Amino acid sequence: LEVFLDLPQDYQRDVFIEEFWKARDPYPDTQRNEFRDEWMRRLDAVAQIVGSPDARDERGRILLYNGLPTQRLVSNCGAVLWPTEVWYYRSERMLGNDLLLIFYQRWKQGAYRLWELGDGVDDLLITPFGVRGGDIGGGGIANRCGRFGEAVEAAIRFQTSQGTLGALTLIAEIYKDPIKASGEWLASFKSYSTELPADAPTFDADVQLAYPARRGARTLAQVTALVPTEALTAAQLGSHRAYNLLINGEILRGDDLFDRFRIKFDVPAAALEAPADADAAVLDAATVGLADGDDAILPLTFERPLRQGSYRLILRLDDVNSPAVHRSEWTLEVPAADSVAMTEAARVDRVSQQVLREANQALARGSETTVEIAPLTGTWQVGLVRIDALVTESGQGAPVDAVVFKLDGRPILTKRTAPFGVELDLGDVPRPRTLRVTALDADGNLLADDEKLLNAGRHRFAVRLTEPRTGDQVRDSVRASADVRVPEGETLDRVVFHLDAQPVATLYQPPWTVPIRLAGDGLPSYVRAVAHTVDGMQTEDLAFINAPDYVDELEIAYVELYTAVLGRDDRPVADLPQDAFRVFEDDVEQEILRFEKVRDLPVHVAVMLDVSASMIDRLPTAQQAALDFFQDILTPKDRAAVVTFNDHPSLTASFTNDLDTLAGGLAGVRAERGTALYDSVVFALYYFNGIQGQRAILLLSDGQDESSRFAWEDTLEYARRAGVAIYSIGLDLPRSEREARRKLRRLAEETGGRSFFIDDIGGLASVYASIQEELRARYLLAYQSSNTSGRDDFRRIEVEVDGGGREAKTLRGYYP
């Protein structure tokens, strides 16, 4: 409220309100904000029940926090009771137990308040009338007030049964905020402010504008802020000096906020030197500075796609290394995207034209020809799949001569005429495959490309540099542009662009594009894009520029082994040192480069619960055991999911650490129909796609597979590729069912888990306890494979551990 009231502009207050609700949206990927819609409905109900808003009337607050009661009774006994209401909530509506609340208006004046145990029954009564609080047990109020009196007495007995501590707990629960919003949104909102801090020292900056290209139906506005370095403070770390500036911007169309953005620039002092071939007549000290000591001018360039029209640009520039700040407002007259002479309509930006010449050439190149892999349908892609590429030519550049399809880096088809499509056999199980499509001109030059990871799942976190492209030869500048894929349930915080080892620009919202100035020497270099989520996950991509043809890229990947060590008693052995382990790949010993005890590392775990007809009598015990497991194992860093299966699998609770959500995923299922075990295992493993770190599946089944589409061999092979430890639990499987036992045991052994067999569902709790203990006592061993053959055959892994009677359990191998 304090932040809101301090906002000086209406458009800022509008944005604040939108961000306020967005932070409370339970399903941010949908078009609706379900919480806001429900809150507004409850506000309408408050207006009908309470009348004019009165913060002191506790009916309104409880209604807003808990929703409408299942039943609401209003007093019809004015001779005995002050105006009184009894509200009844059925258990599934709120706290897990039926709830009765009393509201009353003493002396028939003012707001209604919630009756609490400490108030005493006499507070409800109009005296004298022959009924005292002590007569409640004998039905005193019920005798005088009929059915309503019975409801009042029932509510009083309910409150009394809670006791003093229970009553306090009850009050705390019903006044609990209905949805928790992280305070991060408010800090983020404040950080985007373009208002100047009180008494902050200021510096001057000039702004130049250009409109070098279009982006679809929009025109790209290129803004360059010129800042004299003499007004800034450089950060000094060893011999490295750098200027660090943060830009907060707002773009208004009329009185409405059209766009807001935040960009951080980190510019090494050495980068202020002019390109070797710079035009001195353009790059004089008054324009962009030739790094003449303190007289240099620092150019900061960013871009925003805008439709034709007039806009107001508000910029605030903060020197990160001092309190100095700049604020200014500029008018943008944006020409139409199809204007032939867009740059002529702009204020001529001599700086951008010179120092960003090659970056803008790449911009123009990118607007000429595009190629895009058409959207694919279905949850996953298996079998024969049709892939189409959509090619668009502007007619301004070289025409497309060929479209090349590559699968996992290998060319599979070249097409020279439309339609550009191919049919691929992607196998029987949904393996992740990389599909790349490139459009080439008649000389084999790359015009455009697109890439898609098939069967990636919903948890993949990836960033891909679309500009520059590895092999580009440039001197003065490049255009860095990235596409980002964010995992389900995660929020992207920023994308940081690096030039060689130095960060140069940090973007906090799309488009993830920024021009980067180079030294002008044409030496080999690389651009790196690193994407970060709010929760600390990160991923990156890299492109080499000015690299000679003979330089090859070698992808170096670590093999991570989450390893459990069991002693003779089948209990985990903890606190072993690194030198107690030896790792072999195809009988060749590997050097352990990372060793860590995973006691505190987060875990993603899914419980697979068989709900076929044969589980009908055992389902309640299995549900409770799974919930107890979640309660015991989950920490704030962990995530769990629930997959139920009979003749088909269902994801009943997505990855979360909220116990109520997990309980909901376990509840409400019925035991019926047959068992599709293999399909369900593949389904659960596929759900883990894209998740890194420690992962495990707890598979409970009491029968053989009856109706799966996937074969056993395909399921086992898919499990070996997935890298998820499977803990299989066979329930009531007699020893005569050797084949079913063997397959459950094999799934566990090949993936680094364990197999258990129990005769009674009552033993499930102890099995879950053993698995929990093991998951918290594993070791992480990581190595870089010495096998550089490039072959993609299965590689066998064996881990040896010192000490008699100890057994190391981990993956049996992997596919590179």
mmCIF file of N, CA and C in Angstrom, residues 681-736:
data_model
loop_
_atom_site.group_PDB
_atom_site.id
_atom_site.type_symbol
_atom_site.label_atom_id
_atom_site.label_comp_id
_atom_site.label_asym_id
_atom_site.label_seq_id
_atom_site.Cartn_x
_atom_site.Cartn_y
_atom_site.Cartn_z
ATOM 1 N N VAL A 681 5.130 -46.806 -17.230
ATOM 2 C CA VAL A 681 6.535 -46.527 -16.922
ATOM 3 C C VAL A 681 7.112 -45.549 -17.939
ATOM 4 N N VAL A 682 6.830 -45.774 -19.229
ATOM 5 C CA VAL A 682 7.315 -44.860 -20.265
ATOM 6 C C VAL A 682 6.725 -43.468 -20.051
ATOM 7 N N PHE A 683 5.442 -43.408 -19.733
ATOM 8 C CA PHE A 683 4.773 -42.128 -19.486
ATOM 9 C C PHE A 683 5.465 -41.368 -18.346
ATOM 10 N N ALA A 684 5.745 -42.052 -17.239
ATOM 11 C CA ALA A 684 6.370 -41.395 -16.089
ATOM 12 C C ALA A 684 7.794 -40.958 -16.417
ATOM 13 N N LEU A 685 8.546 -41.806 -17.102
ATOM 14 C CA LEU A 685 9.917 -41.437 -17.468
ATOM 15 C C LEU A 685 9.923 -40.240 -18.411
ATOM 16 N N TYR A 686 8.987 -40.213 -19.344
ATOM 17 C CA TYR A 686 8.893 -39.087 -20.260
ATOM 18 C C TYR A 686 8.609 -37.793 -19.512
ATOM 19 N N TYR A 687 7.821 -37.882 -18.469
ATOM 20 C CA TYR A 687 7.493 -36.693 -17.676
ATOM 21 C C TYR A 687 8.737 -36.089 -17.033
ATOM 22 N N PHE A 688 9.769 -36.908 -16.793
ATOM 23 C CA PHE A 688 11.004 -36.421 -16.195
ATOM 24 C C PHE A 688 11.931 -35.744 -17.205
ATOM 25 N N ASN A 689 11.612 -35.809 -18.495
ATOM 26 C CA ASN A 689 12.481 -35.207 -19.509
ATOM 27 C C ASN A 689 12.796 -33.756 -19.172
ATOM 28 N N GLY A 690 14.075 -33.412 -19.254
ATOM 29 C CA GLY A 690 14.501 -32.029 -19.034
ATOM 30 C C GLY A 690 14.859 -31.700 -17.610
ATOM 31 N N ILE A 691 14.542 -32.581 -16.662
ATOM 32 C CA ILE A 691 14.868 -32.331 -15.256
ATOM 33 C C ILE A 691 16.271 -32.847 -14.975
ATOM 34 N N GLN A 692 17.070 -32.028 -14.337
ATOM 35 C CA GLN A 692 18.439 -32.401 -14.002
ATOM 36 C C GLN A 692 18.531 -32.782 -12.530
ATOM 37 N N GLY A 693 19.622 -33.438 -12.163
ATOM 38 C CA GLY A 693 19.879 -33.737 -10.764
ATOM 39 C C GLY A 693 19.341 -35.091 -10.344
ATOM 40 N N GLN A 694 19.082 -35.233 -9.055
ATOM 41 C CA GLN A 694 18.667 -36.511 -8.492
ATOM 42 C C GLN A 694 17.183 -36.753 -8.776
ATOM 43 N N ARG A 695 16.890 -37.882 -9.433
ATOM 44 C CA ARG A 695 15.528 -38.182 -9.863
ATOM 45 C C ARG A 695 15.212 -39.636 -9.527
ATOM 46 N N ALA A 696 13.979 -39.894 -9.121
ATOM 47 C CA ALA A 696 13.600 -41.251 -8.737
ATOM 48 C C ALA A 696 12.115 -41.471 -8.967
ATOM 49 N N ILE A 697 11.772 -42.712 -9.299
ATOM 50 C CA ILE A 697 10.381 -43.146 -9.424
ATOM 51 C C ILE A 697 10.157 -44.296 -8.455
ATOM 52 N N LEU A 698 9.078 -44.208 -7.680
ATOM 53 C CA LEU A 698 8.667 -45.293 -6.790
ATOM 54 C C LEU A 698 7.474 -45.973 -7.445
ATOM 55 N N LEU A 699 7.684 -47.166 -7.960
ATOM 56 C CA LEU A 699 6.694 -47.879 -8.756
ATOM 57 C C LEU A 699 6.068 -48.995 -7.933
ATOM 58 N N LEU A 700 4.789 -48.858 -7.645
ATOM 59 C CA LEU A 700 4.048 -49.883 -6.908
ATOM 60 C C LEU A 700 3.089 -50.577 -7.858
ATOM 61 N N SER A 701 3.245 -51.890 -7.986
ATOM 62 C CA SER A 701 2.357 -52.650 -8.850
ATOM 63 C C SER A 701 2.112 -54.026 -8.253
ATOM 64 N N ASP A 702 0.904 -54.548 -8.475
ATOM 65 C CA ASP A 702 0.583 -55.874 -7.943
ATOM 66 C C ASP A 702 0.270 -56.858 -9.054
ATOM 67 N N GLY A 703 0.643 -56.558 -10.289
ATOM 68 C CA GLY A 703 0.304 -57.484 -11.357
ATOM 69 C C GLY A 703 1.188 -57.341 -12.568
ATOM 70 N N GLN A 704 0.978 -58.229 -13.527
ATOM 71 C CA GLN A 704 1.705 -58.207 -14.768
ATOM 72 C C GLN A 704 1.076 -57.194 -15.721
ATOM 73 N N ASP A 705 1.838 -56.894 -16.773
ATOM 74 C CA ASP A 705 1.290 -56.002 -17.795
ATOM 75 C C ASP A 705 0.226 -56.746 -18.594
ATOM 76 N N GLU A 706 -0.881 -56.057 -18.880
ATOM 77 C CA GLU A 706 -1.992 -56.699 -19.575
ATOM 78 C C GLU A 706 -2.341 -56.055 -20.906
ATOM 79 N N SER A 707 -2.041 -54.752 -21.061
ATOM 80 C CA SER A 707 -2.596 -54.063 -22.244
ATOM 81 C C SER A 707 -1.705 -52.960 -22.785
ATOM 82 N N SER A 708 -0.391 -53.024 -22.591
ATOM 83 C CA SER A 708 0.469 -51.922 -23.009
ATOM 84 C C SER A 708 0.720 -51.920 -24.508
ATOM 85 N N ARG A 709 0.882 -50.734 -25.026
ATOM 86 C CA ARG A 709 1.293 -50.565 -26.413
ATOM 87 C C ARG A 709 2.793 -50.807 -26.562
ATOM 88 N N PHE A 710 3.565 -50.340 -25.579
ATOM 89 C CA PHE A 710 5.011 -50.505 -25.637
ATOM 90 C C PHE A 710 5.403 -51.910 -25.194
ATOM 91 N N ALA A 711 6.405 -52.477 -25.856
ATOM 92 C CA ALA A 711 6.906 -53.796 -25.501
ATOM 93 C C ALA A 711 7.850 -53.695 -24.315
ATOM 94 N N TRP A 712 8.086 -54.818 -23.649
ATOM 95 C CA TRP A 712 8.989 -54.838 -22.498
ATOM 96 C C TRP A 712 10.396 -54.391 -22.898
ATOM 97 N N GLU A 713 10.924 -54.887 -24.015
ATOM 98 C CA GLU A 713 12.286 -54.536 -24.421
ATOM 99 C C GLU A 713 12.414 -53.039 -24.682
ATOM 100 N N ASP A 714 11.397 -52.441 -25.325
ATOM 101 C CA ASP A 714 11.427 -50.996 -25.580
ATOM 102 C C ASP A 714 11.351 -50.209 -24.274
ATOM 103 N N THR A 715 10.556 -50.693 -23.334
ATOM 104 C CA THR A 715 10.418 -50.013 -22.048
ATOM 105 C C THR A 715 11.728 -50.030 -21.285
ATOM 106 N N LEU A 716 12.400 -51.184 -21.267
ATOM 107 C CA LEU A 716 13.683 -51.287 -20.572
ATOM 108 C C LEU A 716 14.726 -50.390 -21.223
ATOM 109 N N GLU A 717 14.759 -50.384 -22.551
ATOM 110 C CA GLU A 717 15.719 -49.538 -23.259
ATOM 111 C C GLU A 717 15.457 -48.058 -22.976
ATOM 112 N N TYR A 718 14.200 -47.684 -22.933
ATOM 113 C CA TYR A 718 13.849 -46.294 -22.642
ATOM 114 C C TYR A 718 14.258 -45.918 -21.220
ATOM 115 N N ALA A 719 14.081 -46.840 -20.292
ATOM 116 C CA ALA A 719 14.484 -46.582 -18.909
ATOM 117 C C ALA A 719 15.987 -46.403 -18.805
ATOM 118 N N ARG A 720 16.756 -47.165 -19.568
ATOM 119 C CA ARG A 720 18.223 -47.021 -19.533
ATOM 120 C C ARG A 720 18.648 -45.645 -20.051
ATOM 121 N N ARG A 721 17.931 -45.139 -21.043
ATOM 122 C CA ARG A 721 18.275 -43.833 -21.609
ATOM 123 C C ARG A 721 17.834 -42.684 -20.707
ATOM 124 N N ALA A 722 16.792 -42.896 -19.924
ATOM 125 C CA ALA A 722 16.200 -41.795 -19.162
ATOM 126 C C ALA A 722 17.057 -41.352 -17.992
ATOM 127 N N GLY A 723 17.804 -42.265 -17.375
ATOM 128 C CA GLY A 723 18.660 -41.887 -16.251
ATOM 129 C C GLY A 723 17.900 -41.593 -14.971
ATOM 130 N N VAL A 724 16.708 -42.150 -14.809
ATOM 131 C CA VAL A 724 15.906 -41.955 -13.606
ATOM 132 C C VAL A 724 15.917 -43.256 -12.811
ATOM 133 N N ALA A 725 16.298 -43.184 -11.543
ATOM 134 C CA ALA A 725 16.328 -44.390 -10.710
ATOM 135 C C ALA A 725 14.910 -44.875 -10.441
ATOM 136 N N ILE A 726 14.660 -46.143 -10.705
ATOM 137 C CA ILE A 726 13.342 -46.738 -10.473
ATOM 138 C C ILE A 726 13.425 -47.670 -9.267
ATOM 139 N N TYR A 727 12.605 -47.398 -8.282
ATOM 140 C CA TYR A 727 12.456 -48.274 -7.122
ATOM 141 C C TYR A 727 11.152 -49.039 -7.322
ATOM 142 N N SER A 728 11.262 -50.303 -7.712
ATOM 143 C CA SER A 728 10.081 -51.101 -8.020
ATOM 144 C C SER A 728 9.635 -51.870 -6.787
ATOM 145 N N ILE A 729 8.336 -51.878 -6.568
ATOM 146 C CA ILE A 729 7.755 -52.540 -5.401
ATOM 147 C C ILE A 729 6.685 -53.500 -5.899
ATOM 148 N N GLY A 730 6.964 -54.795 -5.819
ATOM 149 C CA GLY A 730 6.007 -55.803 -6.223
ATOM 150 C C GLY A 730 5.116 -56.163 -5.046
ATOM 151 N N LEU A 731 3.823 -56.005 -5.227
ATOM 152 C CA LEU A 731 2.872 -56.251 -4.143
ATOM 153 C C LEU A 731 2.140 -57.563 -4.382
ATOM 154 N N ASP A 732 2.286 -58.476 -3.422
ATOM 155 C CA ASP A 732 1.555 -59.746 -3.463
ATOM 156 C C ASP A 732 1.838 -60.497 -4.763
ATOM 157 N N LEU A 733 3.105 -60.525 -5.153
ATOM 158 C CA LEU A 733 3.522 -61.286 -6.329
ATOM 159 C C LEU A 733 4.136 -62.596 -5.854
ATOM 160 N N PRO A 734 3.472 -63.738 -6.016
ATOM 161 C CA PRO A 734 4.033 -65.006 -5.555
ATOM 162 C C PRO A 734 5.316 -65.341 -6.303
ATOM 163 N N ARG A 735 6.153 -66.149 -5.695
ATOM 164 C CA ARG A 735 7.428 -66.504 -6.312
ATOM 165 C C ARG A 735 7.246 -67.249 -7.626
ATOM 166 N N SER A 736 6.069 -67.814 -7.818
ATOM 167 C CA SER A 736 5.816 -68.507 -9.080
ATOM 168 C C SER A 736 5.734 -67.530 -10.253
#
